[in-house]
Amino acid sequence: MSHEHPVDQKVEPEKDDFYNEKADDVQLHEDADVENSKIEAVRLVVPITDDPTLIAITFRFWIISFFFSAIGAVIQQYYFYRSTSGSFSIFFVNLASYAMGKGMAKVLPANKISIGSYSMSLNPGPFNIKEHALIGIAASTAANAAYAIDILSATDLFLDHRVGPLGSLLLIITTQSVGYGMAGVLRKYLVYPAEMVWWSNLVQVVFYNAMHNTEKFKGAKMIRGWSYMKYFWVFCGGMFIYEFIPQWLAPLLVYFDWICWINPFNKDVWAIFSSIYGGGVFSLSFDWTSISGSTMYLPLAAQLCNYGGMVLNYWILLPIMWLTNALGTKTIGKPLTSKLFYTNGTSFNIHTVLNPDYSLNDALYNSGEPAYMSPMYAVGFLTSFIALAGCVSHVICFHGKDIWRNWKMAIGSEDEDIHTKMMKVYPEVPQLWYGIFYIAMAALAILTCEVYNLQLPWWGLIVALAIGWLLTLPICAMNAITGFGPGLNVITELVCGYMLPGKPIANMTFKCYGYMAMYQCMNLVSDLKLGHYMKIPPRSMFVGQFWGTLVGACFNYLTMVLIIDSQRSILDGTKQDPTGLWTGQRVQTFWGSGLIYGALGPARMFALDDKYGFVYLGFLIGVVIPIILWALSKKFPSVKWDKFNVAIIAGGMNSFPNGYVVGVFPSLIVCIIFQYYIFRYHKGWWKKYVFILSSALDTGAAFTGLVIFLFLGGGISPTLSVNIPSWWANYHTPDGDNAPYMAVNRCGAATPDGWTGGV
């Protein structure tokens, strides 16, 4: 018999097993004179009120979070093989889950279900803001293209070796989960302090509070008297409709390389101005996924450093190296590529010098001509070393005192952020939980490496995890403060290349565990900060995050298998996609690095007496420049020297190592308009509109990508795949190529015999 709640019936909330009873005794109110955050943006959008009786873990949470975690993992993995860097918008999840949650609250009975000693009501009451936010956090944890997919894709595409389903899932889950233990230890330094803003979370805070019409947003009116949500829907809908043009009808608008059209068959023009193969100088893009809403609110100084690095590398250094043929840049044939070549520019085939276990056969390799990477790819390693060393040096120089102060706070200081004080009403996740979980995942990781012949011994895995522990704090601190930061992928490759030379799979696996320990820790502490802002009990956060990880792993794997099986010839580089939308460049870059550092080894590729030995100078440059800036800040304190961040500049220089330099110019324009002009001269407008507007535009663009993938791109069924006919904005010949042009952007000319029509 069904027991439905009438719409106007008030259902008494039940106790949450993850909630501490002492919270009932605490009531916090917002008042003009009440203590608030020291960060202006946080004061503007994060309420200092809380209702500790709201439940986060509910039956609705399990059902809705599973649904959106699965969809998010599929879409994000889909974009991994696409040329544009779109993403599955968490704001779409927030919108749809809100409707589903409200609907379930109306129709589900109040009956209880039990699993062992744990019980919950099918309908504990109205759909609340904490439940809603935790659904979003679980979905965002799942909605990632798991880094382990790089290993599985590379071995499948380039070594014709597919790891079985169980081994694949273990690899994905363990690489995604080792960061949990680190997040538990570092939360006191990366979550609790007010300075650790984690900027993207502020947009979500605005969104959740606007949807649930909380006190801070109740009655707030936008343009024409609209509510926050009406404003959101108008701009979200407009972007959703518009994005069908660049994402489907007119791909040329994604790569609007207008300068290239002046002389498309000149090879120098192609190499400098093409955004697909070259530097993309002054290239435009009318695809919002190439720009993103983060350009509207991330700190101006950090964004200018990032885009400054892109301009320096791709608009200045690349043309100089190409036109002068420095280090043989022009001889290689493509300015930006992750492939290896001989000195005459012909491709190097790694398969001819590998043993049956995929390790390097030294005798075969030494008997032939040595392989080299493209010069711009080598510059990418230089800038990666600068970014990593610069991040550590910058954080120590300019934020060392803050980290020391936060450490003292962790052992008893009373100088705490208001939101940290408010969270004390909830029981923390014991360090023992994080410790046990970390040890269990590390043990499973060792088992996976040994059983599935990933070439990485147990001691090598321990070294990888140790690197993650060593460098996670400064990298995450920079991300929390600026919105930018380097990764550990390059340094882990370097270390493993010296430890285990000649083993490409071991190198990729070592990099995956070392890098993902930091990256997942960063994602987890970012979500913990969102939970901090939304006042979600920490133990509920722990459950929600791991649940999203498990669901995401399964659907990441399934999506990878389906896409590789249907697009193999494009992804492995043997065939060019005429639309320019499918690409294996990300996998090729990962595989290229595996060959450089793994099979061939850094001792060969970056020998100090060879032409690429200069890359190691990156460590020295990265360490020294922040020290100089710190010294200048003491000498000239009126200048904000800390805003000049060499780590972010170097990160921008290495943003597109595999090509597809898309969105630099339009992103810079949007950044200057919103973060300089509007923020400086119309700050009231910026405070009121920017976060909700950025979420609306991102949601509309992401939802368009979802619809195209599912209903026009064959995502549900190949029979639903609809190809747009050839026309001026989607040019291709009847046989499916772009001849006489090299790509949809109409830059360069190609025939089956290679380059034609120009220099």
Coordinates of N, CA and C in Angstrom, one line a residue, residues 488-651:
L488 N 52.0 16.9 -11.1 CA 53.2 16.1 -10.8 C 53.5 15.1 -11.9
N489 N 52.8 15.3 -13.1 CA 53.0 14.2 -14.1 C 54.5 14.2 -14.7
V490 N 55.1 15.4 -14.9 CA 56.4 15.4 -15.5 C 57.5 15.0 -14.5
I491 N 57.4 15.4 -13.2 CA 58.5 15.0 -12.3 C 58.4 13.5 -12.0
T492 N 57.2 13.0 -11.9 CA 57.1 11.5 -11.7 C 57.6 10.7 -12.9
E493 N 57.4 11.2 -14.1 CA 58.0 10.6 -15.3 C 59.5 10.6 -15.2
L494 N 60.1 11.7 -14.8 CA 61.5 11.9 -14.7 C 62.1 10.9 -13.7
V495 N 61.6 10.9 -12.5 CA 62.1 10.0 -11.4 C 62.0 8.6 -11.9
C496 N 60.9 8.2 -12.4 CA 60.8 6.8 -12.8 C 61.7 6.4 -14.0
G497 N 61.9 7.4 -14.9 CA 62.7 7.2 -16.0 C 64.1 6.8 -15.6
Y498 N 64.6 7.4 -14.5 CA 66.0 7.1 -14.0 C 65.9 5.8 -13.2
M499 N 64.8 5.6 -12.5 CA 64.7 4.4 -11.6 C 64.5 3.1 -12.4
L500 N 63.6 3.2 -13.4 CA 63.3 2.0 -14.2 C 63.4 2.3 -15.7
P501 N 64.6 2.5 -16.2 CA 64.7 2.8 -17.6 C 64.3 1.7 -18.5
G502 N 63.8 2.0 -19.7 CA 63.4 1.0 -20.7 C 62.1 0.4 -20.4
K503 N 61.3 0.9 -19.5 CA 60.0 0.3 -19.2 C 58.8 1.3 -19.3
P504 N 58.3 1.5 -20.5 CA 57.3 2.5 -20.7 C 56.0 2.3 -19.9
I505 N 55.5 1.1 -19.7 CA 54.3 0.9 -19.0 C 54.5 1.2 -17.5
A506 N 55.7 0.8 -17.0 CA 56.0 1.1 -15.6 C 56.1 2.6 -15.4
N507 N 56.6 3.4 -16.4 CA 56.7 4.8 -16.3 C 55.3 5.4 -16.2
M508 N 54.4 5.0 -17.1 CA 53.0 5.5 -17.1 C 52.3 5.2 -15.8
T509 N 52.5 4.0 -15.3 CA 51.8 3.6 -14.1 C 52.4 4.4 -12.9
F510 N 53.7 4.6 -12.8 CA 54.3 5.4 -11.8 C 53.8 6.8 -11.8
K511 N 53.7 7.4 -13.0 CA 53.2 8.7 -13.2 C 51.8 8.8 -12.7
C512 N 51.0 7.8 -13.1 CA 49.6 7.8 -12.8 C 49.3 7.8 -11.2
Y513 N 50.0 7.0 -10.5 CA 49.9 6.9 -9.1 C 50.5 8.1 -8.4
G514 N 51.6 8.6 -8.8 CA 52.2 9.7 -8.2 C 51.4 11.0 -8.5
Y515 N 51.0 11.2 -9.7 CA 50.3 12.4 -10.1 C 48.9 12.4 -9.4
M516 N 48.2 11.2 -9.5 CA 46.8 11.1 -9.1 C 46.7 11.2 -7.6
A517 N 47.7 10.8 -6.8 CA 47.7 11.0 -5.4 C 47.5 12.5 -5.1
M518 N 48.3 13.4 -5.8 CA 48.1 14.8 -5.6 C 46.8 15.3 -6.2
Y519 N 46.5 14.9 -7.4 CA 45.4 15.5 -8.1 C 44.0 15.1 -7.4
Q520 N 43.9 13.9 -7.0 CA 42.7 13.5 -6.3 C 42.6 14.1 -4.9
C521 N 43.7 14.3 -4.3 CA 43.8 15.0 -3.0 C 43.3 16.4 -3.2
M522 N 43.7 17.0 -4.3 CA 43.3 18.4 -4.6 C 41.8 18.5 -4.8
N523 N 41.3 17.6 -5.6 CA 39.8 17.5 -5.8 C 39.0 17.3 -4.6
L524 N 39.5 16.4 -3.7 CA 38.8 16.1 -2.5 C 38.8 17.2 -1.5
V525 N 40.0 17.9 -1.3 CA 40.0 19.0 -0.4 C 39.2 20.2 -1.0
S526 N 39.1 20.3 -2.3 CA 38.3 21.4 -2.9 C 36.8 21.1 -2.5
D527 N 36.4 19.8 -2.7 CA 35.0 19.4 -2.3 C 34.8 19.6 -0.8
L528 N 35.8 19.2 0.0 CA 35.7 19.4 1.4 C 35.4 20.9 1.7
K529 N 36.1 21.8 1.0 CA 35.9 23.2 1.2 C 34.4 23.6 0.8
L530 N 33.9 23.0 -0.2 CA 32.5 23.3 -0.6 C 31.6 22.8 0.5
G531 N 31.9 21.6 1.0 CA 31.1 21.1 2.2 C 31.3 22.0 3.4
H532 N 32.4 22.6 3.5 CA 32.7 23.6 4.6 C 31.8 24.8 4.4
Y533 N 31.7 25.3 3.2 CA 30.9 26.5 3.0 C 29.4 26.1 3.1
M534 N 29.0 24.9 2.7 CA 27.6 24.5 2.8 C 27.2 23.9 4.1
K535 N 28.2 23.7 5.0 CA 28.0 23.1 6.3 C 27.4 21.7 6.3
I536 N 28.0 20.9 5.4 CA 27.7 19.5 5.3 C 28.6 18.7 6.3
P537 N 28.0 17.8 7.1 CA 28.8 17.0 8.1 C 30.0 16.3 7.4
P538 N 31.2 16.4 7.9 CA 32.4 15.8 7.3 C 32.2 14.3 7.0
R539 N 31.5 13.6 7.9 CA 31.4 12.1 7.7 C 30.5 11.8 6.5
S540 N 29.5 12.7 6.3 CA 28.6 12.5 5.1 C 29.5 12.8 3.8
M541 N 30.4 13.8 3.9 CA 31.3 14.1 2.8 C 32.1 13.0 2.5
F542 N 32.7 12.3 3.4 CA 33.6 11.1 3.2 C 32.8 10.1 2.4
V543 N 31.6 9.7 2.8 CA 30.8 8.7 2.2 C 30.4 9.2 0.7
G544 N 30.0 10.4 0.6 CA 29.6 10.9 -0.7 C 30.7 10.9 -1.7
Q545 N 31.9 11.3 -1.3 CA 33.0 11.4 -2.2 C 33.5 10.0 -2.7
F546 N 33.5 9.0 -1.8 CA 34.0 7.7 -2.2 C 32.9 7.0 -3.1
W547 N 31.7 7.3 -2.8 CA 30.6 6.7 -3.6 C 30.7 7.2 -5.0
G548 N 31.0 8.5 -5.2 CA 31.1 9.0 -6.6 C 32.3 8.4 -7.3
T549 N 33.4 8.2 -6.5 CA 34.6 7.6 -7.1 C 34.3 6.2 -7.7
L550 N 33.6 5.4 -6.9 CA 33.3 4.0 -7.4 C 32.4 4.0 -8.6
V551 N 31.4 4.8 -8.6 CA 30.5 4.9 -9.8 C 31.2 5.4 -11.0
G552 N 32.0 6.5 -10.8 CA 32.7 7.1 -11.9 C 33.7 6.1 -12.6
A553 N 34.4 5.3 -11.7 CA 35.4 4.3 -12.3 C 34.7 3.4 -13.3
C554 N 33.6 2.8 -12.9 CA 32.9 1.8 -13.7 C 32.5 2.5 -15.1
F555 N 31.9 3.6 -15.0 CA 31.4 4.2 -16.3 C 32.5 4.9 -17.1
N556 N 33.6 5.3 -16.5 CA 34.8 5.7 -17.2 C 35.3 4.6 -18.1
Y557 N 35.4 3.4 -17.5 CA 35.9 2.2 -18.3 C 35.0 1.9 -19.4
L558 N 33.7 1.8 -19.2 CA 32.8 1.4 -20.2 C 32.8 2.4 -21.4
T559 N 32.8 3.6 -21.1 CA 32.9 4.7 -22.1 C 34.2 4.6 -23.0
M560 N 35.3 4.3 -22.3 CA 36.6 4.2 -23.0 C 36.5 3.0 -24.0
V561 N 36.0 1.9 -23.6 CA 35.9 0.7 -24.5 C 35.1 1.0 -25.7
L562 N 33.9 1.6 -25.5 CA 33.0 1.9 -26.6 C 33.6 2.9 -27.6
I563 N 34.2 4.0 -27.1 CA 34.8 5.0 -28.0 C 36.0 4.4 -28.7
I564 N 36.9 3.7 -28.1 CA 38.1 3.2 -28.7 C 37.7 2.2 -29.8
D565 N 36.7 1.4 -29.5 CA 36.2 0.4 -30.5 C 35.6 1.0 -31.7
S566 N 35.0 2.2 -31.5 CA 34.3 2.9 -32.7 C 35.2 3.9 -33.4
Q567 N 36.2 4.4 -32.7 CA 37.0 5.5 -33.3 C 38.5 5.2 -33.3
R568 N 38.9 3.9 -33.3 CA 40.3 3.5 -33.1 C 41.2 4.2 -34.2
S569 N 40.8 4.1 -35.4 CA 41.8 4.6 -36.5 C 42.0 6.1 -36.3
I570 N 41.1 6.9 -35.8 CA 41.3 8.3 -35.6 C 42.1 8.6 -34.3
L571 N 41.8 7.8 -33.3 CA 42.5 8.0 -32.0 C 44.0 7.6 -32.1
D572 N 44.3 6.6 -32.8 CA 45.7 6.1 -32.9 C 46.5 6.9 -34.0
G573 N 45.8 7.9 -34.6 CA 46.5 8.7 -35.6 C 46.7 8.2 -37.0
T574 N 46.1 7.1 -37.3 CA 46.3 6.6 -38.7 C 45.3 7.2 -39.6
K575 N 44.3 7.9 -39.1 CA 43.3 8.5 -39.9 C 42.9 9.9 -39.3
Q576 N 42.7 10.9 -40.1 CA 42.3 12.2 -39.7 C 40.8 12.4 -39.7
D577 N 40.3 12.9 -38.6 CA 38.9 13.2 -38.5 C 38.5 14.4 -39.3
P578 N 37.7 14.3 -40.3 CA 37.4 15.5 -41.2 C 36.8 16.7 -40.5
T579 N 36.0 16.4 -39.4 CA 35.4 17.5 -38.6 C 36.4 18.1 -37.7
G580 N 37.5 17.5 -37.3 CA 38.4 18.0 -36.4 C 37.9 17.9 -34.9
L581 N 36.9 17.2 -34.7 CA 36.3 17.1 -33.3 C 36.8 15.9 -32.5
W582 N 37.1 14.8 -33.2 CA 37.6 13.6 -32.5 C 39.1 13.7 -32.6
T583 N 39.8 13.4 -31.5 CA 41.3 13.4 -31.5 C 41.8 12.4 -30.4
G584 N 43.0 11.8 -30.8 CA 43.7 11.0 -29.8 C 44.9 11.7 -29.3
Q585 N 44.9 13.1 -29.4 CA 46.1 13.8 -29.0 C 46.5 13.7 -27.5
R586 N 45.4 13.6 -26.7 CA 45.7 13.5 -25.3 C 46.4 12.2 -25.0
V587 N 45.9 11.1 -25.6 CA 46.5 9.8 -25.4 C 47.9 9.7 -26.0
Q588 N 48.0 10.4 -27.2 CA 49.3 10.4 -27.9 C 50.3 11.1 -27.1
T589 N 49.9 12.2 -26.4 CA 50.8 13.0 -25.6 C 51.3 12.1 -24.4
F590 N 50.3 11.4 -23.8 CA 50.6 10.6 -22.6 C 51.6 9.4 -23.1
W591 N 51.3 8.8 -24.2 CA 52.1 7.8 -24.7 C 53.5 8.3 -25.1
G592 N 53.5 9.5 -25.8 CA 54.8 10.1 -26.1 C 55.7 10.3 -24.9
S593 N 55.1 10.8 -23.8 CA 55.9 11.0 -22.6 C 56.4 9.6 -22.0
G594 N 55.5 8.6 -22.2 CA 55.9 7.3 -21.7 C 57.1 6.7 -22.5
L595 N 57.1 7.0 -23.8 CA 58.3 6.6 -24.6 C 59.5 7.4 -24.2
I596 N 59.3 8.7 -24.1 CA 60.5 9.5 -23.8 C 61.1 9.2 -22.5
Y597 N 60.3 9.1 -21.4 CA 60.8 8.8 -20.1 C 60.9 7.4 -19.8
G598 N 60.0 6.5 -20.4 CA 60.0 5.1 -20.0 C 60.9 4.3 -20.9
A599 N 60.5 4.1 -22.1 CA 61.2 3.2 -23.0 C 62.6 3.7 -23.3
L600 N 62.7 5.0 -23.7 CA 64.1 5.5 -24.0 C 64.8 6.1 -22.8
G601 N 64.0 6.7 -21.9 CA 64.6 7.2 -20.6 C 65.2 8.6 -20.7
P602 N 65.1 9.3 -19.6 CA 65.6 10.7 -19.7 C 67.1 10.8 -19.8
A603 N 67.8 9.7 -19.4 CA 69.3 9.7 -19.6 C 69.6 9.8 -21.1
R604 N 68.8 9.2 -22.0 CA 69.0 9.3 -23.4 C 68.4 10.6 -24.0
M605 N 67.2 10.9 -23.6 CA 66.4 12.0 -24.3 C 66.9 13.4 -23.8
F606 N 67.4 13.5 -22.5 CA 67.8 14.7 -22.0 C 69.2 14.7 -21.5
A607 N 70.1 14.0 -22.2 CA 71.5 14.0 -21.8 C 72.0 15.4 -21.7
L608 N 72.8 15.6 -20.7 CA 73.3 17.0 -20.5 C 74.2 17.5 -21.6
D609 N 74.8 16.6 -22.3 CA 75.7 17.1 -23.4 C 74.9 17.0 -24.8
D610 N 73.6 16.7 -24.7 CA 72.8 16.7 -26.0 C 72.0 18.0 -26.1
K611 N 71.3 18.1 -27.2 CA 70.6 19.4 -27.5 C 69.5 19.7 -26.6
Y612 N 68.9 18.7 -25.9 CA 67.8 19.0 -25.0 C 68.2 19.0 -23.5
G613 N 69.5 19.0 -23.2 CA 70.0 19.0 -21.8 C 69.6 20.2 -21.1
F614 N 69.2 21.3 -21.8 CA 68.8 22.5 -21.1 C 67.6 22.4 -20.3
V615 N 66.8 21.4 -20.5 CA 65.5 21.3 -19.8 C 65.7 21.3 -18.2
Y616 N 66.8 20.8 -17.8 CA 67.0 20.7 -16.3 C 67.2 22.1 -15.7
L617 N 67.5 23.1 -16.5 CA 67.6 24.4 -16.0 C 66.3 24.9 -15.4
G618 N 65.2 24.3 -15.8 CA 63.9 24.7 -15.3 C 63.8 24.6 -13.8
F619 N 64.4 23.6 -13.2 CA 64.4 23.6 -11.8 C 65.1 24.8 -11.1
L620 N 66.2 25.2 -11.6 CA 66.9 26.3 -11.1 C 66.1 27.6 -11.3
I621 N 65.6 27.8 -12.5 CA 64.9 29.0 -12.8 C 63.6 29.1 -11.9
G622 N 62.9 28.0 -11.7 CA 61.7 28.0 -10.9 C 62.0 28.3 -9.4
V623 N 63.1 27.9 -8.9 CA 63.5 28.1 -7.5 C 64.0 29.6 -7.4
V624 N 64.8 30.1 -8.3 CA 65.4 31.4 -8.1 C 64.5 32.6 -8.3
I625 N 63.6 32.5 -9.3 CA 62.8 33.7 -9.6 C 61.9 34.1 -8.4
P626 N 61.2 33.2 -7.8 CA 60.4 33.6 -6.6 C 61.2 34.2 -5.5
I627 N 62.4 33.7 -5.3 CA 63.3 34.2 -4.2 C 63.7 35.7 -4.6
I628 N 64.0 35.9 -5.8 CA 64.3 37.3 -6.3 C 63.1 38.2 -6.0
L629 N 61.9 37.7 -6.4 CA 60.7 38.5 -6.3 C 60.4 38.8 -4.8
W630 N 60.6 37.8 -3.9 CA 60.4 37.9 -2.5 C 61.4 39.0 -1.9
A631 N 62.6 39.0 -2.4 CA 63.6 40.0 -2.0 C 63.2 41.4 -2.4
L632 N 62.7 41.5 -3.6 CA 62.2 42.8 -4.1 C 61.0 43.3 -3.3
S633 N 60.1 42.3 -2.9 CA 59.0 42.7 -2.1 C 59.4 43.3 -0.7
K634 N 60.5 42.9 -0.2 CA 61.0 43.5 1.0 C 61.7 44.8 0.8
K635 N 62.3 45.0 -0.4 CA 62.9 46.3 -0.7 C 61.9 47.3 -1.2
F636 N 60.9 46.8 -2.0 CA 59.9 47.7 -2.5 C 58.5 47.2 -2.1
P637 N 58.1 47.3 -0.9 CA 56.8 46.7 -0.4 C 55.6 47.3 -1.0
S638 N 55.6 48.4 -1.6 CA 54.4 49.0 -2.2 C 54.0 48.3 -3.5
V639 N 54.9 47.5 -4.1 CA 54.6 46.7 -5.3 C 54.2 45.3 -4.9
K640 N 53.1 44.8 -5.5 CA 52.6 43.5 -5.2 C 53.4 42.4 -6.0
W641 N 54.6 42.2 -5.6 CA 55.5 41.2 -6.3 C 54.9 39.8 -6.3
D642 N 54.2 39.5 -5.3 CA 53.6 38.1 -5.2 C 52.6 37.8 -6.3
K643 N 52.1 38.8 -6.9 CA 51.2 38.6 -8.0 C 51.9 38.1 -9.3
F644 N 53.2 38.4 -9.4 CA 54.0 37.9 -10.5 C 54.4 36.4 -10.2
N645 N 53.6 35.5 -10.7 CA 53.8 34.1 -10.3 C 54.4 33.3 -11.4
V646 N 55.7 32.9 -11.3 CA 56.4 32.2 -12.3 C 55.8 30.8 -12.6
A647 N 55.2 30.2 -11.5 CA 54.7 28.9 -11.7 C 53.4 28.9 -12.6
I648 N 52.6 30.0 -12.5 CA 51.4 30.1 -13.3 C 51.8 30.5 -14.7
I649 N 52.8 31.4 -14.9 CA 53.3 31.7 -16.2 C 53.8 30.5 -16.9
A650 N 54.7 29.7 -16.3 CA 55.2 28.5 -16.9 C 54.1 27.5 -17.2
G651 N 53.1 27.4 -16.3 CA 52.0 26.5 -16.6 C 51.2 27.0 -17.8

